[in-house]
CSV table of C-alpha atoms in Angstrom, one decimal:
chain,number,residue,atom,x,y,z
A,1260,MET,CA,-41.5,-140.8,56.0
A,1261,LYS,CA,-41.8,-144.4,56.0
A,1262,LYS,CA,-40.6,-143.7,52.4
A,1263,LEU,CA,-37.3,-141.7,53.9
A,1264,ALA,CA,-36.6,-144.2,56.5
A,1265,LEU,CA,-36.4,-146.7,54.1
A,1266,VAL,CA,-34.5,-144.6,51.5
A,1267,GLY,CA,-31.9,-144.3,54.3
A,1268,CYS,CA,-31.5,-148.0,55.5
A,1269,LEU,CA,-30.7,-148.5,52.0
A,1270,ALA,CA,-28.3,-145.8,51.5
A,1271,VAL,CA,-26.1,-147.3,55.1
A,1272,LEU,CA,-26.3,-151.1,53.6
A,1273,ALA,CA,-25.1,-149.7,50.4
A,1274,CYS,CA,-22.1,-147.6,52.2
A,1275,SER,CA,-21.7,-150.6,54.2
A,1276,ARG,CA,-20.9,-153.5,51.7
A,1277,GLN,CA,-17.4,-154.5,51.4
A,1278,GLN,CA,-15.7,-153.5,47.8
A,1279,PRO,CA,-14.6,-156.5,46.5
A,1280,VAL,CA,-10.7,-157.5,47.4
A,1281,ALA,CA,-8.5,-157.8,44.4
A,1282,GLN,CA,-7.0,-161.2,44.3
A,1283,GLN,CA,-3.5,-161.4,43.7
A,1284,ASP,CA,-2.0,-163.9,41.3
A,1285,LEU,CA,1.8,-163.5,41.6
A,1286,HIS,CA,3.5,-165.1,38.4
A,1287,TYR,CA,6.8,-164.6,36.4
A,1288,THR,CA,6.1,-162.8,32.9
A,1289,VAL,CA,8.4,-161.8,30.3
A,1290,GLY,CA,5.3,-160.2,28.4
A,1291,PRO,CA,4.3,-159.2,24.9
A,1292,ALA,CA,5.5,-155.8,22.8
A,1293,TRP,CA,3.9,-152.8,24.1
A,1294,GLN,CA,3.5,-149.0,23.2
A,1295,ALA,CA,3.6,-145.6,24.9
A,1296,ALA,CA,3.8,-141.9,23.7
A,1297,GLY,CA,4.3,-143.2,20.0
A,1298,LYS,CA,7.5,-146.1,20.8
A,1299,TRP,CA,7.0,-149.6,21.1
A,1300,PHE,CA,8.7,-151.9,23.9
A,1301,TYR,CA,9.9,-155.4,23.2
A,1302,PRO,CA,10.2,-156.9,27.0
A,1303,ARG,CA,12.9,-159.7,26.8
A,1304,GLU,CA,14.9,-161.7,30.0
A,1305,ASP,CA,17.9,-160.3,30.8
A,1306,PHE,CA,19.3,-161.5,34.1
A,1307,ALA,CA,22.8,-159.4,34.3
A,1308,TRP,CA,20.9,-155.7,32.7
A,1309,GLN,CA,22.5,-152.8,33.9
A,1310,GLY,CA,22.5,-149.0,32.3
A,1311,SER,CA,21.7,-145.4,33.1
A,1312,GLY,CA,18.7,-142.9,32.2
A,1313,LEU,CA,16.4,-141.1,34.4
A,1314,ALA,CA,13.8,-142.0,37.1
A,1315,VAL,CA,10.1,-141.2,37.6
A,1316,ARG,CA,7.7,-141.6,40.6
A,1317,GLU,CA,4.9,-144.1,39.8
A,1318,PRO,CA,1.9,-142.1,39.8
A,1319,ALA,CA,-0.7,-143.1,42.4
A,1320,GLN,CA,-3.1,-146.5,41.3
A,1321,ALA,CA,-6.2,-147.2,42.7
A,1322,GLU,CA,-7.0,-149.7,44.9
A,1323,GLY,CA,-6.0,-153.3,43.8
A,1324,HIS,CA,-4.8,-152.4,41.7
A,1325,LEU,CA,-2.8,-155.3,40.0
A,1326,THR,CA,1.1,-154.9,38.7
A,1327,ALA,CA,2.1,-156.7,35.6
A,1328,ASP,CA,3.0,-159.4,37.6
A,1329,GLY,CA,-0.2,-160.1,39.5
A,1330,GLU,CA,1.0,-157.9,42.7
A,1331,VAL,CA,-1.4,-156.0,44.7
A,1332,TRP,CA,0.5,-152.5,44.0
A,1333,HIS,CA,0.6,-150.5,47.3
A,1334,ALA,CA,2.0,-146.8,47.3
A,1335,ALA,CA,4.5,-148.1,50.9
A,1336,SER,CA,6.3,-151.1,49.0
A,1337,MET,CA,9.8,-150.7,47.7
A,1338,THR,CA,8.7,-151.7,44.2
A,1339,GLY,CA,8.7,-150.3,40.9
A,1340,SER,CA,8.1,-150.8,37.1
A,1341,HIS,CA,10.2,-151.4,34.0
A,1342,GLN,CA,9.7,-151.4,30.0
A,1343,THR,CA,11.3,-154.7,29.1
A,1344,LEU,CA,12.9,-156.3,31.9
A,1345,GLN,CA,11.3,-159.6,32.8
A,1346,LEU,CA,9.1,-159.6,35.9
A,1347,PRO,CA,9.9,-160.0,38.6
A,1348,ALA,CA,13.2,-158.7,38.8
A,1349,VAL,CA,15.4,-157.0,41.5
A,1350,VAL,CA,17.4,-154.0,41.2
A,1351,ARG,CA,19.6,-151.1,42.6
A,1352,VAL,CA,18.8,-147.7,42.0
A,1353,THR,CA,21.2,-145.2,42.6
A,1354,ASN,CA,20.8,-142.0,42.6
A,1355,LEU,CA,23.8,-140.0,41.0
A,1356,ASP,CA,22.7,-136.5,42.0
A,1357,ASN,CA,22.8,-137.0,45.9
A,1358,GLY,CA,24.9,-140.9,46.1
A,1359,ARG,CA,21.5,-142.3,47.7
A,1360,GLN,CA,20.7,-146.0,46.8
A,1361,ILE,CA,17.9,-148.3,46.9
A,1362,VAL,CA,17.3,-151.9,46.0
A,1363,ILE,CA,13.4,-152.5,44.5
A,1364,ARG,CA,11.4,-155.0,43.0
A,1365,LEU,CA,10.4,-154.1,39.9
A,1366,ASN,CA,6.9,-155.4,39.4
A,1367,ASP,CA,5.1,-153.2,36.8
A,1368,ARG,CA,5.2,-152.2,33.1
A,1369,GLY,CA,6.6,-148.7,33.1
A,1370,PRO,CA,7.5,-146.1,33.0
A,1371,ASN,CA,5.2,-144.7,29.8
A,1372,ASP,CA,7.8,-141.9,29.2
A,1373,PRO,CA,10.0,-143.1,26.6
A,1374,GLY,CA,12.4,-140.5,28.4
A,1375,CYS,CA,12.3,-142.6,31.6
A,1376,VAL,CA,14.4,-145.7,32.3
A,1377,ILE,CA,12.5,-146.7,35.4
A,1378,GLY,CA,9.4,-145.5,37.8
A,1379,LEU,CA,9.5,-145.8,41.3
A,1380,SER,CA,6.8,-146.4,43.9
A,1381,PRO,CA,5.9,-143.2,46.0
A,1382,ARG,CA,7.9,-144.7,49.1
A,1383,ALA,CA,10.8,-145.4,47.0
A,1384,ALA,CA,10.8,-142.6,45.2
A,1385,ASP,CA,10.6,-140.7,48.5
A,1386,LEU,CA,14.2,-142.6,49.5
A,1387,LEU,CA,16.0,-142.2,46.9
A,1388,GLY,CA,14.9,-138.7,46.7
A,1389,VAL,CA,13.0,-138.1,43.4
A,1390,GLY,CA,10.2,-135.8,43.4
A,1391,LYS,CA,8.1,-134.0,40.7
A,1392,GLU,CA,10.9,-133.8,38.1
A,1393,PRO,CA,12.9,-136.8,36.7
A,1394,ALA,CA,15.9,-137.6,38.5
A,1395,ARG,CA,19.3,-139.1,37.2
A,1396,VAL,CA,20.2,-142.8,37.8
A,1397,GLN,CA,22.1,-146.0,36.9
A,1398,VAL,CA,20.3,-149.2,37.6
A,1399,VAL,CA,21.7,-152.7,38.0
A,1400,GLU,CA,19.9,-155.9,38.2
A,1401,ASP,CA,20.7,-158.5,40.7
A,1402,GLU,CA,21.1,-161.5,38.5
A,1403,MET,CA,20.9,-164.3,41.2
A,1404,ALA,CA,17.8,-163.1,42.9
A,1405,SER,CA,15.8,-162.3,40.0
A,1406,ARG,CA,17.2,-166.1,38.4
A,1407,GLN,CA,15.7,-167.0,41.4
A,1408,PHE,CA,11.9,-165.7,40.4
A,1409,ALA,CA,12.0,-167.7,36.8
A,1410,GLU,CA,12.7,-171.0,39.1
A,1411,VAL,CA,9.9,-170.7,42.0
A,1412,LEU,CA,7.0,-168.6,40.4
A,1413,PRO,CA,4.5,-169.7,38.5
A,1414,GLY,CA,5.0,-169.3,34.6
A,1415,GLY,CA,8.7,-169.3,34.9
A,1416,PRO,CA,10.4,-171.3,32.5
A,1417,MET,CA,12.3,-173.1,34.9
A,1418,LEU,CA,9.0,-174.0,36.6
A,1419,GLN,CA,7.7,-175.2,33.6
A,1420,ILE,CA,10.6,-177.7,33.2
A,1421,SER,CA,10.1,-178.6,36.7
A,1422,ALA,CA,6.8,-178.5,37.5
A,1423,ALA,CA,8.4,-178.0,41.3
A,1424,PRO,CA,5.7,-177.5,44.0
A,1425,LEU,CA,5.1,-174.0,45.5
A,1426,GLU,CA,6.2,-172.6,49.2
A,1427,LYS,CA,4.4,-170.3,51.4
A,1428,VAL,CA,6.7,-167.6,51.5
A,1429,GLN,CA,6.1,-165.0,54.6
A,1430,GLN,CA,6.0,-161.3,53.8
A,1431,THR,CA,6.9,-158.9,55.9
A,1432,ALA,CA,6.2,-154.9,56.8
A,1433,LEU,CA,8.3,-152.3,55.7
A,1434,GLY,CA,10.2,-150.7,58.9
A,1435,ASN,CA,8.5,-150.1,61.8
A,1436,ALA,CA,5.0,-148.4,60.0
A,1437,ALA,CA,1.8,-150.2,60.8
A,1438,VAL,CA,0.6,-152.2,57.4
A,1439,ASP,CA,-3.4,-152.5,57.0
A,1440,ARG,CA,-3.7,-154.5,53.3
A,1441,GLN,CA,-6.3,-156.2,52.2
A,1442,GLY,CA,-5.7,-159.9,53.0
A,1443,LEU,CA,-3.0,-159.2,55.5
A,1444,THR,CA,-3.1,-159.6,59.2
A,1445,VAL,CA,-0.9,-157.3,61.1
A,1446,LEU,CA,1.1,-158.6,63.9
A,1447,ALA,CA,2.5,-156.9,66.8
A,1448,ASP,CA,6.0,-157.4,66.0
A,1449,ASN,CA,5.0,-155.7,62.8
A,1450,THR,CA,5.6,-157.9,60.3
A,1451,THR,CA,2.4,-159.4,58.4
A,1452,GLN,CA,1.4,-163.0,57.3
A,1453,GLU,CA,-1.0,-164.2,54.8
A,1454,THR,CA,-1.6,-167.8,54.3
A,1455,PRO,CA,-1.9,-168.4,50.3
A,1456,ALA,CA,-4.4,-170.1,48.9
A,1457,PRO,CA,-3.7,-173.5,47.0
A,1458,GLY,CA,-1.0,-172.8,44.3
A,1459,LYS,CA,-0.4,-169.4,45.3
A,1460,VAL,CA,2.4,-166.8,46.0
A,1461,VAL,CA,3.2,-164.0,48.3
A,1462,LEU,CA,6.7,-162.6,48.1
A,1463,ALA,CA,8.9,-160.6,51.0
A,1464,ASP,CA,8.1,-157.0,50.8
A,1465,LEU,CA,12.2,-155.4,50.8
A,1466,PRO,CA,13.0,-153.9,53.3
A,1467,ALA,CA,12.6,-149.9,53.0
A,1468,THR,CA,16.8,-149.0,53.8
A,1469,VAL,CA,19.0,-146.5,52.0
A,1470,MET,CA,22.8,-146.6,51.5
A,1471,GLN,CA,24.6,-143.7,51.3
A,1472,GLY,CA,27.0,-143.1,48.4
A,1473,VAL,CA,28.6,-139.5,46.9
A,1474,PRO,CA,26.8,-137.9,44.2
A,1475,VAL,CA,28.6,-138.5,40.5
A,1476,SER,CA,28.7,-135.8,37.9
A,1477,SER,CA,27.0,-136.7,35.0
A,1478,MET,CA,25.8,-135.6,31.3
A,1479,LEU,CA,22.6,-136.8,29.6
A,1480,TRP,CA,22.9,-138.5,26.2
A,1481,VAL,CA,20.4,-139.2,23.6
A,1482,GLU,CA,21.5,-142.6,22.1
A,1483,THR,CA,19.9,-145.0,19.2
A,1484,MET,CA,20.4,-148.8,18.7
A,1485,ASP,CA,18.4,-148.7,15.6
A,1486,PHE,CA,21.4,-150.3,13.4
A,1487,THR,CA,22.4,-153.5,12.6
A,1488,SER,CA,25.8,-152.2,9.9
A,1489,ARG,CA,28.4,-150.3,11.3
A,1490,LEU,CA,28.6,-148.3,8.3
A,1491,ALA,CA,24.9,-146.8,8.4
A,1492,ALA,CA,25.2,-146.6,12.0
A,1493,MET,CA,28.8,-143.8,10.8
A,1494,ARG,CA,26.4,-142.6,8.4
A,1495,GLN,CA,23.8,-141.4,10.6
A,1496,ALA,CA,26.7,-139.7,13.3
A,1497,ALA,CA,28.4,-138.0,10.5
A,1498,ALA,CA,25.3,-136.2,9.0
A,1499,GLN,CA,24.3,-135.3,12.7
A,1500,GLY,CA,27.9,-134.6,14.5
A,1501,ALA,CA,26.8,-137.3,16.7
A,1502,SER,CA,29.5,-140.8,17.8
A,1503,VAL,CA,29.1,-145.0,17.2
A,1504,ARG,CA,29.8,-147.9,19.7
A,1505,PRO,CA,29.0,-151.9,19.6
A,1506,VAL,CA,26.1,-152.5,21.6
A,1507,PHE,CA,26.5,-156.8,22.5
A,1508,LEU,CA,23.3,-158.2,23.0
A,1509,GLY,CA,24.0,-162.0,23.6
A,1510,HIS,CA,25.3,-163.6,20.7
A,1511,SER,CA,24.6,-160.5,18.4
A,1512,THR,CA,26.0,-157.0,18.1
A,1513,MET,CA,24.2,-153.3,17.2
A,1514,TRP,CA,25.6,-150.5,16.5
A,1515,ALA,CA,24.5,-147.1,18.4
A,1516,VAL,CA,24.4,-143.5,17.6
A,1517,ARG,CA,25.1,-141.4,20.2
A,1518,TYR,CA,24.0,-137.7,20.4
A,1519,GLY,CA,24.9,-135.3,23.2
A,1520,PRO,CA,25.8,-134.1,26.0
A,1521,PHE,CA,23.0,-132.4,26.8
A,1522,THR,CA,23.1,-130.3,30.2
A,1523,THR,CA,19.5,-130.3,31.3
A,1524,ILE,CA,16.6,-133.2,31.3
A,1525,SER,CA,14.8,-131.2,29.0
A,1526,GLU,CA,17.1,-130.3,26.3
A,1527,ALA,CA,17.9,-134.4,26.1
A,1528,ASP,CA,13.7,-134.9,26.3
A,1529,ALA,CA,13.3,-132.6,23.2
A,1530,ALA,CA,16.7,-134.3,21.4
A,1531,LEU,CA,14.9,-137.6,22.4
A,1532,LYS,CA,11.3,-136.7,20.9
A,1533,ARG,CA,13.0,-135.3,17.7
A,1534,ALA,CA,14.7,-139.2,17.2
A,1535,LEU,CA,11.8,-140.9,17.8
A,1536,ALA,CA,9.9,-138.7,15.5
A,1537,THR,CA,11.8,-139.6,12.5
A,1538,GLY,CA,11.6,-142.9,13.1
A,1539,LEU,CA,14.8,-144.2,15.4
A,1540,THR,CA,12.8,-146.2,17.5
A,1541,GLY,CA,15.6,-147.6,20.0
A,1542,SER,CA,16.1,-144.1,21.0
A,1543,HIS,CA,16.6,-143.5,24.6
A,1544,ILE,CA,18.4,-141.3,27.1
A,1545,VAL,CA,21.6,-142.3,28.9
A,1546,VAL,CA,23.4,-140.7,31.4
A,1547,GLU,CA,27.3,-141.1,31.8
């Protein structure tokens, strides 16, 4: 009996031990090239990026998962992932099928599916009307808000130059929902407040608001930007019955070959996989 009692006490103590809390380490990052599903992605700074494609709901993460920029991932936050943009960044996402529009902060790398342009947290996906299947979206970056991260966050190019001091930022809860997060205290007025450790920064949660617009009819295309030569792009397009258009990247010009249109996501995804399999690694899905 004594042995059983001792075992029981040890089990209770083990269960009562608190799991280690993930320490947030928010910072500005661009990051190295990374690979997923046979495609390489090359992150870069672009403070005025905009594009279209498919949005997907992010899978649930383990408790305490840290995003690429050092934030603790929360399913209820208005956040998302992007394959190449600097992190964090603020973007406006519009669901072209239902006209809904939200603003989120990109803080992680992904999605791993090369056919998708952006991943949405469960909360953001719910508000935008994105379920299990991808949705056609337009994404426009907020240039001013995104540049501010590079100016004030650790790791940002502006901070490295000026060595500016870090400021404490108050964090606000989303909507009227109660928030219970490690390291945060729930206040009576539905706001949360954290006193950052020295050298730490906490960003404000973006509000969980939806703007309702008008649905836009669109078609799906597969576009590859692997050509520096217009002649090479025209040869590829002629062989595949595709079209050619210029793409301006900073001070350089690339030539994109566009295939389609495709009426369904599955058709576009199949065409993308064929393009990637033939070595056209810059291929992606465009919605217009």
